[in-house]
PDB file of C-alpha atoms and ligand atoms in Angstrom:
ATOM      1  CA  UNK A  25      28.569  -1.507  -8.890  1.00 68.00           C
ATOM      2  CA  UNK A  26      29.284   2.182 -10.735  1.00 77.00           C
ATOM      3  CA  UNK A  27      25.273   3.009 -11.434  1.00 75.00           C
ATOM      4  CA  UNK A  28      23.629   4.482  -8.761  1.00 77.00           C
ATOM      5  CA  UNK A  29      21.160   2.506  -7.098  1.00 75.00           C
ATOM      6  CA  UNK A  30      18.041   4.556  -6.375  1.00 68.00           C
ATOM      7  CA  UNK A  31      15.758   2.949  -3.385  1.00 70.00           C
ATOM      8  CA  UNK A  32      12.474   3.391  -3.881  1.00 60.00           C
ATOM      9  CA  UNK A  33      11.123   4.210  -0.343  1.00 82.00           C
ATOM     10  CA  UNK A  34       8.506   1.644   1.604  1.00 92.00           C
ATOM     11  CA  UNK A  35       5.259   2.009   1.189  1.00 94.00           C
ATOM     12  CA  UNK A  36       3.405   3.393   4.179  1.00 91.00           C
ATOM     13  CA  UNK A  37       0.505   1.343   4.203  1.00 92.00           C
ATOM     14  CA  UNK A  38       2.180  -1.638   4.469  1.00 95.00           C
ATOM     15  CA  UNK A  39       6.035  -0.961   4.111  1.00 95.00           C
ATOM     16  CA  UNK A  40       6.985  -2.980   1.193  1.00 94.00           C
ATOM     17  CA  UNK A  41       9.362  -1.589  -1.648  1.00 93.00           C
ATOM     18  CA  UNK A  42       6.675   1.618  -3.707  1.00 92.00           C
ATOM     19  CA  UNK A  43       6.480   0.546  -6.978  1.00 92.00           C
ATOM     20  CA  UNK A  44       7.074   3.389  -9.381  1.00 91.00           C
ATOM     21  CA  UNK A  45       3.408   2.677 -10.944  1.00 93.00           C
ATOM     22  CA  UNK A  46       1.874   3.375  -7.897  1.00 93.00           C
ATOM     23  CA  UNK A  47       4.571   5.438  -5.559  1.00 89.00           C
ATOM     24  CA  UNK A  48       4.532   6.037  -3.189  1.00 91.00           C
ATOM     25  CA  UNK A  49       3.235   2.656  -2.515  1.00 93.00           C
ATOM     26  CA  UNK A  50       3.792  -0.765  -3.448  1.00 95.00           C
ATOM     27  CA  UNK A  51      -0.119  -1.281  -5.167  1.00 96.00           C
ATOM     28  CA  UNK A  52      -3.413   0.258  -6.208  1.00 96.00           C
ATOM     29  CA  UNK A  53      -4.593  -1.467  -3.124  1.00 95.00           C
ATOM     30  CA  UNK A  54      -2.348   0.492  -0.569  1.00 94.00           C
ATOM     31  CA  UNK A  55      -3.393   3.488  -2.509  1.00 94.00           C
ATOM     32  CA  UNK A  56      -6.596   3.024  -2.261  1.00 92.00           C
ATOM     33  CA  UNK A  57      -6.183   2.594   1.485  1.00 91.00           C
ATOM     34  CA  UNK A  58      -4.268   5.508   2.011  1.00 90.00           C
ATOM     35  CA  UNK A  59      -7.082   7.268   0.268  1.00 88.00           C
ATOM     36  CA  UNK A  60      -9.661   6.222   2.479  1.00 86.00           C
ATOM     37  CA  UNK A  61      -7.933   7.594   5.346  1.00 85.00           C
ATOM     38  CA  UNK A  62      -7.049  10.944   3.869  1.00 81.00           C
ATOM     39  CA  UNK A  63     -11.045  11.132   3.361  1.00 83.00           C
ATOM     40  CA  UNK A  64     -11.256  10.311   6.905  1.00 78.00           C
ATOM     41  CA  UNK A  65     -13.658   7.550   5.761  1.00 61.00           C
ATOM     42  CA  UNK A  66     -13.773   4.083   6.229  1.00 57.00           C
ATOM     43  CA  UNK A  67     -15.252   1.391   3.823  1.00 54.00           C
ATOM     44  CA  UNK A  68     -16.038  -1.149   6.071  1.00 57.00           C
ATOM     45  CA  UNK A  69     -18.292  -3.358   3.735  1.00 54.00           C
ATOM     46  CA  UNK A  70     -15.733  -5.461   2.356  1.00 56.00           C
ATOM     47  CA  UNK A  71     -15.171  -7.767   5.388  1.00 54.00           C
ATOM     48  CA  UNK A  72     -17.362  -7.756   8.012  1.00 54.00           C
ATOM     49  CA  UNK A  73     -15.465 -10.367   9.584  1.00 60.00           C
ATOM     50  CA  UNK A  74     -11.820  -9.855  11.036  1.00 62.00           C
ATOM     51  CA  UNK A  75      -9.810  -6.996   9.069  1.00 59.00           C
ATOM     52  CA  UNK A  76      -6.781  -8.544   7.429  1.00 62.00           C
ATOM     53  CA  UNK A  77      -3.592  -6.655   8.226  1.00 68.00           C
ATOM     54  CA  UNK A  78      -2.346  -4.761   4.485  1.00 69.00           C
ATOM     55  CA  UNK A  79       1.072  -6.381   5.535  1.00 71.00           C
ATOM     56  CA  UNK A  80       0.548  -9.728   3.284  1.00 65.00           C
ATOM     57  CA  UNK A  81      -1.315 -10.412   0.522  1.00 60.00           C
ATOM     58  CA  UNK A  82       0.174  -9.088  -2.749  1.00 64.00           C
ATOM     59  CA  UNK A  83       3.656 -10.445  -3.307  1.00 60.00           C
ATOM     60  CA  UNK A  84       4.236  -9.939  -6.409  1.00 64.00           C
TER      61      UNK A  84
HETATM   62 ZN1  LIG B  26       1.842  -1.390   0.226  1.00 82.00          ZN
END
């Protein structure tokens, strides 16, 4: 335990470790979503039905 461990921090859509392809956070998807709120625009044509919370879904 000599390297230095560097912790990537959560993603702030939906907390979950950033992955360095898509820091800050974790997936295109949660980028995407952050996007949409800096545009102060939401795309609500996807689901019509209940949202689904960004908090599950990709575990990868
Ligand atoms: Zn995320």
């Amino acid at each position: 335990m000599t390297e230095p461990e560097i912790k990537p921090k959560p993603c702030p859509i939906c907390g979950k470790p950033a992955q360095p392809e898509y820091r800050p956070f974790c997936s295109a998807r949660c980028a995407d979503v952050d996007l949409h709120r800096w545009l102060g625009e939401v795309y609500r044509v996807e689901t019509p039905e209940t949202p689904e919370r960004p908090d599950r879904g990709d575990e990868e």
